[in-house]
């Protein structure tokens, strides 16, 4: 494997310089964290599965006209993406009460919300990704009012599509986190969906049993974490082509 320049390493992914100007290679790790990094572990094969799941969902969203940074999958753990200027805001869409929403407002987990709710969190690990309002976002210049309008419209469109897609395979899309970036093409700029969509940043429950099929199994020490990720991939019809030996992934060259 050719030596590549590493540009960034996060909790679950590594970004390398891409083969062409304006591109990056996104590598999916097996590392898992919870509680803003307070809890750490390894979920064997998570990177392989998340790469495949995110690829599948990004392609499906592209088909309905949602712009994304995804170009193509390169191998079991890597995908080629467009380089974008990440907006430092996590956009969370909630359909069912769970996690921090239940804790903050005392709403029993599993309560169907009257309508989908969008929340914003400032991407800053040192501060614990605090919840913010649109006023904070526009006042501090993290995103403009026009950016916010585009992100909300895209988030609701993504939610409508993914809710139906998952419902069709017996999964309830409880909530999920999105990140957006500015894609510059000469002097023109457009917002595109970035990061990933996977059981790492979605709450996915079995529609009949409410069994958790996402990273909450790791957060809450429920066990069978790998099996939950595999079940999502299985229902989507995208289990990895290779055997278990490929789930550990190659050594990185930096």
PDB file of C-alpha atoms in Angstrom:
ATOM      1  CA  UNK A   1       0.000   0.000   0.000  1.00  0.00           C
ATOM      2  CA  UNK A   2       1.401   3.411  -0.982  1.00  0.00           C
ATOM      3  CA  UNK A   3       2.476   5.751   1.790  1.00  0.00           C
ATOM      4  CA  UNK A   4      -0.111   8.494   2.286  1.00  0.00           C
ATOM      5  CA  UNK A   5      -0.202  11.671   4.325  1.00  0.00           C
ATOM      6  CA  UNK A   6      -2.571  11.531   7.277  1.00  0.00           C
ATOM      7  CA  UNK A   7      -4.506  14.765   7.709  1.00  0.00           C
ATOM      8  CA  UNK A   8      -6.786  14.049  10.656  1.00  0.00           C
ATOM      9  CA  UNK A   9      -7.708  11.288  13.084  1.00  0.00           C
ATOM     10  CA  UNK A  10     -11.010  11.302  14.918  1.00  0.00           C
ATOM     11  CA  UNK A  11     -12.726   8.895  17.270  1.00  0.00           C
ATOM     12  CA  UNK A  12     -13.961   6.562  14.529  1.00  0.00           C
ATOM     13  CA  UNK A  13     -12.256   7.606  11.297  1.00  0.00           C
ATOM     14  CA  UNK A  14      -8.949   8.732   9.800  1.00  0.00           C
ATOM     15  CA  UNK A  15      -8.666  11.128   6.863  1.00  0.00           C
ATOM     16  CA  UNK A  16      -5.819  10.834   4.377  1.00  0.00           C
ATOM     17  CA  UNK A  17      -4.796  13.003   1.467  1.00  0.00           C
ATOM     18  CA  UNK A  18      -6.728  11.893  -1.607  1.00  0.00           C
ATOM     19  CA  UNK A  19      -5.341  10.764  -4.970  1.00  0.00           C
ATOM     20  CA  UNK A  20      -6.646  13.883  -6.724  1.00  0.00           C
ATOM     21  CA  UNK A  21      -6.928  17.546  -5.690  1.00  0.00           C
ATOM     22  CA  UNK A  22     -10.128  18.179  -3.767  1.00  0.00           C
ATOM     23  CA  UNK A  23     -10.467  14.575  -2.553  1.00  0.00           C
ATOM     24  CA  UNK A  24      -9.759  12.717   0.678  1.00  0.00           C
ATOM     25  CA  UNK A  25      -9.634   9.063   1.674  1.00  0.00           C
ATOM     26  CA  UNK A  26     -11.805   8.268   4.676  1.00  0.00           C
ATOM     27  CA  UNK A  27     -10.737   5.212   6.688  1.00  0.00           C
ATOM     28  CA  UNK A  28     -13.209   3.599   9.121  1.00  0.00           C
ATOM     29  CA  UNK A  29     -11.737   2.321  12.385  1.00  0.00           C
ATOM     30  CA  UNK A  30     -13.047  -0.321  14.790  1.00  0.00           C
ATOM     31  CA  UNK A  31     -12.512   2.043  17.725  1.00  0.00           C
ATOM     32  CA  UNK A  32     -15.625   2.923  19.705  1.00  0.00           C
ATOM     33  CA  UNK A  33     -16.116   5.720  22.223  1.00  0.00           C
ATOM     34  CA  UNK A  34     -18.969   6.918  24.400  1.00  0.00           C
ATOM     35  CA  UNK A  35     -19.501   9.709  26.889  1.00  0.00           C
ATOM     36  CA  UNK A  36     -17.348  12.131  24.862  1.00  0.00           C
ATOM     37  CA  UNK A  37     -14.454   9.663  24.927  1.00  0.00           C
ATOM     38  CA  UNK A  38     -14.781   8.665  28.590  1.00  0.00           C
ATOM     39  CA  UNK A  39     -15.505   5.079  27.559  1.00  0.00           C
ATOM     40  CA  UNK A  40     -13.364   3.431  24.899  1.00  0.00           C
ATOM     41  CA  UNK A  41     -13.314   0.029  23.267  1.00  0.00           C
ATOM     42  CA  UNK A  42     -13.058  -1.955  20.053  1.00  0.00           C
ATOM     43  CA  UNK A  43     -16.004  -3.308  18.096  1.00  0.00           C
ATOM     44  CA  UNK A  44     -14.478  -5.910  15.781  1.00  0.00           C
ATOM     45  CA  UNK A  45     -15.481  -5.310  12.174  1.00  0.00           C
ATOM     46  CA  UNK A  46     -17.319  -2.060  12.896  1.00  0.00           C
ATOM     47  CA  UNK A  47     -15.211  -0.120  10.412  1.00  0.00           C
ATOM     48  CA  UNK A  48     -15.949  -2.569   7.607  1.00  0.00           C
ATOM     49  CA  UNK A  49     -19.675  -2.567   8.313  1.00  0.00           C
ATOM     50  CA  UNK A  50     -19.956   1.205   8.746  1.00  0.00           C
ATOM     51  CA  UNK A  51     -18.082   1.746   5.487  1.00  0.00           C
ATOM     52  CA  UNK A  52     -20.558  -0.455   3.641  1.00  0.00           C
ATOM     53  CA  UNK A  53     -23.655   0.869   5.418  1.00  0.00           C
ATOM     54  CA  UNK A  54     -22.690   4.507   4.946  1.00  0.00           C
ATOM     55  CA  UNK A  55     -21.830   3.895   1.292  1.00  0.00           C
ATOM     56  CA  UNK A  56     -25.223   2.299   0.700  1.00  0.00           C
ATOM     57  CA  UNK A  57     -27.174   5.077   2.403  1.00  0.00           C
ATOM     58  CA  UNK A  58     -25.170   7.884   0.786  1.00  0.00           C
ATOM     59  CA  UNK A  59     -25.779   6.363  -2.653  1.00  0.00           C
ATOM     60  CA  UNK A  60     -29.486   6.035  -1.966  1.00  0.00           C
ATOM     61  CA  UNK A  61     -29.631   9.663  -0.840  1.00  0.00           C
ATOM     62  CA  UNK A  62     -27.732  10.732  -3.971  1.00  0.00           C
ATOM     63  CA  UNK A  63     -30.421   8.997  -6.021  1.00  0.00           C
ATOM     64  CA  UNK A  64     -33.114  11.290  -4.594  1.00  0.00           C
ATOM     65  CA  UNK A  65     -31.013  14.410  -5.128  1.00  0.00           C
ATOM     66  CA  UNK A  66     -29.420  14.883  -1.707  1.00  0.00           C
ATOM     67  CA  UNK A  67     -25.869  16.174  -2.330  1.00  0.00           C
ATOM     68  CA  UNK A  68     -23.164  14.336  -0.358  1.00  0.00           C
ATOM     69  CA  UNK A  69     -19.376  14.278  -0.117  1.00  0.00           C
ATOM     70  CA  UNK A  70     -19.288  10.568  -1.061  1.00  0.00           C
ATOM     71  CA  UNK A  71     -17.580   9.602  -4.330  1.00  0.00           C
ATOM     72  CA  UNK A  72     -17.037   5.841  -4.156  1.00  0.00           C
ATOM     73  CA  UNK A  73     -15.894   3.021  -1.883  1.00  0.00           C
ATOM     74  CA  UNK A  74     -12.259   2.081  -2.396  1.00  0.00           C
ATOM     75  CA  UNK A  75     -12.007  -1.113  -0.352  1.00  0.00           C
ATOM     76  CA  UNK A  76     -13.400  -2.775   2.758  1.00  0.00           C
ATOM     77  CA  UNK A  77     -12.479   0.101   5.069  1.00  0.00           C
ATOM     78  CA  UNK A  78     -11.941   3.139   2.875  1.00  0.00           C
ATOM     79  CA  UNK A  79     -13.992   5.431   0.714  1.00  0.00           C
ATOM     80  CA  UNK A  80     -13.110   8.353  -1.527  1.00  0.00           C
ATOM     81  CA  UNK A  81     -14.825  11.588  -0.528  1.00  0.00           C
ATOM     82  CA  UNK A  82     -14.818  15.199  -1.673  1.00  0.00           C
ATOM     83  CA  UNK A  83     -12.921  17.599   0.537  1.00  0.00           C
ATOM     84  CA  UNK A  84     -15.346  19.989   2.187  1.00  0.00           C
ATOM     85  CA  UNK A  85     -15.217  22.758   4.768  1.00  0.00           C
ATOM     86  CA  UNK A  86     -17.030  21.166   7.706  1.00  0.00           C
ATOM     87  CA  UNK A  87     -19.592  23.336   9.479  1.00  0.00           C
ATOM     88  CA  UNK A  88     -18.911  22.859  13.222  1.00  0.00           C
ATOM     89  CA  UNK A  89     -22.505  21.962  14.016  1.00  0.00           C
ATOM     90  CA  UNK A  90     -24.034  18.539  14.604  1.00  0.00           C
ATOM     91  CA  UNK A  91     -27.627  18.453  13.410  1.00  0.00           C
ATOM     92  CA  UNK A  92     -29.642  15.891  15.373  1.00  0.00           C
ATOM     93  CA  UNK A  93     -33.054  14.761  14.123  1.00  0.00           C
ATOM     94  CA  UNK A  94     -35.298  13.046  16.674  1.00  0.00           C
ATOM     95  CA  UNK A  95     -38.412  11.007  15.917  1.00  0.00           C
ATOM     96  CA  UNK A  96     -38.703   9.024  19.158  1.00  0.00           C
ATOM     97  CA  UNK A  97     -37.586  10.112  22.629  1.00  0.00           C
ATOM     98  CA  UNK A  98     -34.306   8.500  23.687  1.00  0.00           C
ATOM     99  CA  UNK A  99     -30.897   9.319  25.108  1.00  0.00           C
ATOM    100  CA  UNK A 100     -30.270  12.890  26.237  1.00  0.00           C
ATOM    101  CA  UNK A 101     -33.743  14.093  25.231  1.00  0.00           C
ATOM    102  CA  UNK A 102     -35.377  11.648  27.636  1.00  0.00           C
ATOM    103  CA  UNK A 103     -32.944  12.633  30.401  1.00  0.00           C
ATOM    104  CA  UNK A 104     -33.313  16.388  29.882  1.00  0.00           C
ATOM    105  CA  UNK A 105     -37.079  16.532  29.634  1.00  0.00           C
ATOM    106  CA  UNK A 106     -38.142  13.456  31.595  1.00  0.00           C
ATOM    107  CA  UNK A 107     -39.897  11.913  28.593  1.00  0.00           C
ATOM    108  CA  UNK A 108     -39.989   8.092  28.832  1.00  0.00           C
ATOM    109  CA  UNK A 109     -37.647   6.464  26.325  1.00  0.00           C
ATOM    110  CA  UNK A 110     -39.560   5.113  23.366  1.00  0.00           C
ATOM    111  CA  UNK A 111     -42.232   7.836  23.365  1.00  0.00           C
ATOM    112  CA  UNK A 112     -43.135   8.804  19.808  1.00  0.00           C
ATOM    113  CA  UNK A 113     -42.663  12.560  19.425  1.00  0.00           C
ATOM    114  CA  UNK A 114     -45.548  14.722  18.118  1.00  0.00           C
ATOM    115  CA  UNK A 115     -43.323  15.647  15.166  1.00  0.00           C
ATOM    116  CA  UNK A 116     -39.687  15.339  14.232  1.00  0.00           C
ATOM    117  CA  UNK A 117     -37.507  17.654  16.309  1.00  0.00           C
ATOM    118  CA  UNK A 118     -34.194  19.142  15.164  1.00  0.00           C
ATOM    119  CA  UNK A 119     -31.482  20.064  17.668  1.00  0.00           C
ATOM    120  CA  UNK A 120     -28.046  21.631  17.190  1.00  0.00           C
ATOM    121  CA  UNK A 121     -24.800  20.827  18.980  1.00  0.00           C
ATOM    122  CA  UNK A 122     -21.511  22.712  18.718  1.00  0.00           C
ATOM    123  CA  UNK A 123     -18.743  20.353  17.578  1.00  0.00           C
ATOM    124  CA  UNK A 124     -16.146  20.826  20.313  1.00  0.00           C
ATOM    125  CA  UNK A 125     -14.829  17.789  22.200  1.00  0.00           C
ATOM    126  CA  UNK A 126     -13.222  19.901  24.901  1.00  0.00           C
ATOM    127  CA  UNK A 127     -16.624  21.392  25.744  1.00  0.00           C
ATOM    128  CA  UNK A 128     -18.521  18.128  25.400  1.00  0.00           C
ATOM    129  CA  UNK A 129     -20.358  19.148  22.196  1.00  0.00           C
ATOM    130  CA  UNK A 130     -22.820  21.481  23.952  1.00  0.00           C
ATOM    131  CA  UNK A 131     -26.360  21.997  22.715  1.00  0.00           C
ATOM    132  CA  UNK A 132     -26.806  25.412  21.069  1.00  0.00           C
ATOM    133  CA  UNK A 133     -29.574  27.461  19.498  1.00  0.00           C
ATOM    134  CA  UNK A 134     -29.717  28.928  16.000  1.00  0.00           C
ATOM    135  CA  UNK A 135     -29.011  32.308  17.579  1.00  0.00           C
ATOM    136  CA  UNK A 136     -25.623  31.062  18.794  1.00  0.00           C
ATOM    137  CA  UNK A 137     -24.791  29.546  15.422  1.00  0.00           C
ATOM    138  CA  UNK A 138     -25.516  32.673  13.389  1.00  0.00           C
ATOM    139  CA  UNK A 139     -24.171  35.137  15.989  1.00  0.00           C
ATOM    140  CA  UNK A 140     -20.780  33.407  16.213  1.00  0.00           C
ATOM    141  CA  UNK A 141     -20.540  32.903  12.457  1.00  0.00           C
ATOM    142  CA  UNK A 142     -20.486  29.110  12.489  1.00  0.00           C
ATOM    143  CA  UNK A 143     -23.162  29.129   9.780  1.00  0.00           C
ATOM    144  CA  UNK A 144     -25.310  31.751   8.095  1.00  0.00           C
ATOM    145  CA  UNK A 145     -29.093  31.956   8.155  1.00  0.00           C
ATOM    146  CA  UNK A 146     -29.107  30.666   4.575  1.00  0.00           C
ATOM    147  CA  UNK A 147     -26.853  27.762   5.614  1.00  0.00           C
ATOM    148  CA  UNK A 148     -29.251  26.933   8.441  1.00  0.00           C
ATOM    149  CA  UNK A 149     -32.242  26.945   6.097  1.00  0.00           C
ATOM    150  CA  UNK A 150     -30.432  24.552   3.743  1.00  0.00           C
ATOM    151  CA  UNK A 151     -29.330  22.229   6.576  1.00  0.00           C
ATOM    152  CA  UNK A 152     -32.829  22.021   8.054  1.00  0.00           C
ATOM    153  CA  UNK A 153     -34.422  21.361   4.666  1.00  0.00           C
ATOM    154  CA  UNK A 154     -31.860  18.642   3.874  1.00  0.00           C
ATOM    155  CA  UNK A 155     -32.144  17.102   7.354  1.00  0.00           C
ATOM    156  CA  UNK A 156     -35.923  16.799   7.103  1.00  0.00           C
ATOM    157  CA  UNK A 157     -35.680  15.352   3.595  1.00  0.00           C
ATOM    158  CA  UNK A 158     -33.061  12.833   4.731  1.00  0.00           C
ATOM    159  CA  UNK A 159     -35.220  11.926   7.725  1.00  0.00           C
ATOM    160  CA  UNK A 160     -38.297  11.306   5.574  1.00  0.00           C
ATOM    161  CA  UNK A 161     -36.351   9.074   3.197  1.00  0.00           C
ATOM    162  CA  UNK A 162     -34.401   7.103   5.785  1.00  0.00           C
ATOM    163  CA  UNK A 163     -37.446   6.627   8.015  1.00  0.00           C
ATOM    164  CA  UNK A 164     -39.229   4.900   5.152  1.00  0.00           C
ATOM    165  CA  UNK A 165     -36.176   2.945   4.049  1.00  0.00           C
ATOM    166  CA  UNK A 166     -35.554   1.534   7.535  1.00  0.00           C
ATOM    167  CA  UNK A 167     -39.239   0.895   8.178  1.00  0.00           C
ATOM    168  CA  UNK A 168     -39.234  -1.296   5.083  1.00  0.00           C
ATOM    169  CA  UNK A 169     -36.652  -3.590   6.710  1.00  0.00           C
ATOM    170  CA  UNK A 170     -38.292  -3.669  10.127  1.00  0.00           C
ATOM    171  CA  UNK A 171     -36.212  -0.943  11.805  1.00  0.00           C
ATOM    172  CA  UNK A 172     -37.385   2.244  13.527  1.00  0.00           C
ATOM    173  CA  UNK A 173     -35.179   5.281  12.956  1.00  0.00           C
ATOM    174  CA  UNK A 174     -35.298   6.751  16.460  1.00  0.00           C
ATOM    175  CA  UNK A 175     -32.839   9.614  15.941  1.00  0.00           C
ATOM    176  CA  UNK A 176     -29.617  10.384  14.109  1.00  0.00           C
ATOM    177  CA  UNK A 177     -26.807  12.919  13.781  1.00  0.00           C
ATOM    178  CA  UNK A 178     -25.804  14.675  10.577  1.00  0.00           C
ATOM    179  CA  UNK A 179     -22.853  16.830   9.630  1.00  0.00           C
ATOM    180  CA  UNK A 180     -22.699  19.177   6.668  1.00  0.00           C
ATOM    181  CA  UNK A 181     -19.852  20.791   4.769  1.00  0.00           C
ATOM    182  CA  UNK A 182     -19.310  23.549   2.241  1.00  0.00           C
ATOM    183  CA  UNK A 183     -18.207  22.196  -1.135  1.00  0.00           C
ATOM    184  CA  UNK A 184     -16.404  24.813  -3.181  1.00  0.00           C
ATOM    185  CA  UNK A 185     -16.331  24.520  -6.965  1.00  0.00           C
ATOM    186  CA  UNK A 186     -14.444  27.537  -8.299  1.00  0.00           C
ATOM    187  CA  UNK A 187     -16.374  30.491  -6.880  1.00  0.00           C
ATOM    188  CA  UNK A 188     -19.563  28.519  -6.267  1.00  0.00           C
ATOM    189  CA  UNK A 189     -20.415  26.954  -2.914  1.00  0.00           C
ATOM    190  CA  UNK A 190     -23.079  24.437  -1.959  1.00  0.00           C
ATOM    191  CA  UNK A 191     -23.834  22.564   1.219  1.00  0.00           C
ATOM    192  CA  UNK A 192     -23.470  18.789   1.108  1.00  0.00           C
ATOM    193  CA  UNK A 193     -24.001  15.957   3.576  1.00  0.00           C
ATOM    194  CA  UNK A 194     -20.664  14.864   5.063  1.00  0.00           C
ATOM    195  CA  UNK A 195     -19.263  12.427   7.649  1.00  0.00           C
ATOM    196  CA  UNK A 196     -21.201   9.112   7.669  1.00  0.00           C
ATOM    197  CA  UNK A 197     -24.595   7.542   8.320  1.00  0.00           C
ATOM    198  CA  UNK A 198     -24.273   4.304  10.272  1.00  0.00           C
ATOM    199  CA  UNK A 199     -25.233   2.614  13.564  1.00  0.00           C
ATOM    200  CA  UNK A 200     -22.506   4.802  15.113  1.00  0.00           C
ATOM    201  CA  UNK A 201     -24.570   7.956  14.704  1.00  0.00           C
ATOM    202  CA  UNK A 202     -28.118   6.598  14.327  1.00  0.00           C
ATOM    203  CA  UNK A 203     -30.380   5.016  16.930  1.00  0.00           C
ATOM    204  CA  UNK A 204     -31.948   2.021  15.208  1.00  0.00           C
ATOM    205  CA  UNK A 205     -34.493  -0.177  16.977  1.00  0.00           C
ATOM    206  CA  UNK A 206     -36.180  -3.341  15.787  1.00  0.00           C
ATOM    207  CA  UNK A 207     -39.696  -2.227  14.884  1.00  0.00           C
ATOM    208  CA  UNK A 208     -41.381  -5.157  16.631  1.00  0.00           C
ATOM    209  CA  UNK A 209     -39.229  -5.782  19.701  1.00  0.00           C
ATOM    210  CA  UNK A 210     -37.520  -2.359  20.153  1.00  0.00           C
ATOM    211  CA  UNK A 211     -34.192  -4.214  20.422  1.00  0.00           C
ATOM    212  CA  UNK A 212     -31.354  -1.740  19.979  1.00  0.00           C
ATOM    213  CA  UNK A 213     -29.282  -2.264  16.821  1.00  0.00           C
ATOM    214  CA  UNK A 214     -26.804   0.580  17.259  1.00  0.00           C
ATOM    215  CA  UNK A 215     -23.961   1.965  19.380  1.00  0.00           C
ATOM    216  CA  UNK A 216     -26.232   2.174  22.437  1.00  0.00           C
ATOM    217  CA  UNK A 217     -25.393  -1.494  22.921  1.00  0.00           C
ATOM    218  CA  UNK A 218     -21.800  -0.378  23.523  1.00  0.00           C
ATOM    219  CA  UNK A 219     -22.725   2.717  25.545  1.00  0.00           C
ATOM    220  CA  UNK A 220     -24.964   0.730  27.897  1.00  0.00           C
ATOM    221  CA  UNK A 221     -22.967  -2.517  28.053  1.00  0.00           C
ATOM    222  CA  UNK A 222     -25.813  -4.509  26.500  1.00  0.00           C
ATOM    223  CA  UNK A 223     -23.493  -6.944  24.722  1.00  0.00           C
ATOM    224  CA  UNK A 224     -23.790  -8.384  21.206  1.00  0.00           C
ATOM    225  CA  UNK A 225     -22.606  -5.102  19.703  1.00  0.00           C
ATOM    226  CA  UNK A 226     -20.976  -6.670  16.642  1.00  0.00           C
ATOM    227  CA  UNK A 227     -24.079  -8.756  16.000  1.00  0.00           C
ATOM    228  CA  UNK A 228     -26.287  -5.644  16.081  1.00  0.00           C
ATOM    229  CA  UNK A 229     -24.205  -3.875  13.409  1.00  0.00           C
ATOM    230  CA  UNK A 230     -24.180  -7.052  11.332  1.00  0.00           C
ATOM    231  CA  UNK A 231     -27.960  -7.316  11.620  1.00  0.00           C
ATOM    232  CA  UNK A 232     -28.416  -3.816  10.205  1.00  0.00           C
ATOM    233  CA  UNK A 233     -26.093  -4.638   7.294  1.00  0.00           C
ATOM    234  CA  UNK A 234     -27.874  -7.954   6.753  1.00  0.00           C
ATOM    235  CA  UNK A 235     -31.292  -6.324   6.559  1.00  0.00           C
ATOM    236  CA  UNK A 236     -29.937  -3.740   4.129  1.00  0.00           C
ATOM    237  CA  UNK A 237     -28.532  -6.610   2.052  1.00  0.00           C
ATOM    238  CA  UNK A 238     -24.933  -5.398   2.250  1.00  0.00           C
ATOM    239  CA  UNK A 239     -22.954  -7.772   4.462  1.00  0.00           C
ATOM    240  CA  UNK A 240     -19.253  -7.532   3.515  1.00  0.00           C
ATOM    241  CA  UNK A 241     -18.152  -9.711   0.624  1.00  0.00           C
ATOM    242  CA  UNK A 242     -15.034 -10.944   2.422  1.00  0.00           C
ATOM    243  CA  UNK A 243     -14.624 -13.277   5.352  1.00  0.00           C
ATOM    244  CA  UNK A 244     -13.901 -12.612   9.007  1.00  0.00           C
ATOM    245  CA  UNK A 245     -10.178 -12.190   8.358  1.00  0.00           C
ATOM    246  CA  UNK A 246     -10.903  -8.864   6.660  1.00  0.00           C
ATOM    247  CA  UNK A 247     -12.844  -7.449   9.607  1.00  0.00           C
ATOM    248  CA  UNK A 248      -9.661  -6.541  11.502  1.00  0.00           C
ATOM    249  CA  UNK A 249      -8.356  -4.399   8.649  1.00  0.00           C
ATOM    250  CA  UNK A 250      -4.844  -3.721   7.398  1.00  0.00           C
ATOM    251  CA  UNK A 251      -2.068  -1.920   9.229  1.00  0.00           C
ATOM    252  CA  UNK A 252      -2.082   1.795   8.473  1.00  0.00           C
ATOM    253  CA  UNK A 253       0.908   3.394   6.772  1.00  0.00           C
ATOM    254  CA  UNK A 254       1.315   7.051   7.639  1.00  0.00           C
TER     255      UNK A 254
END
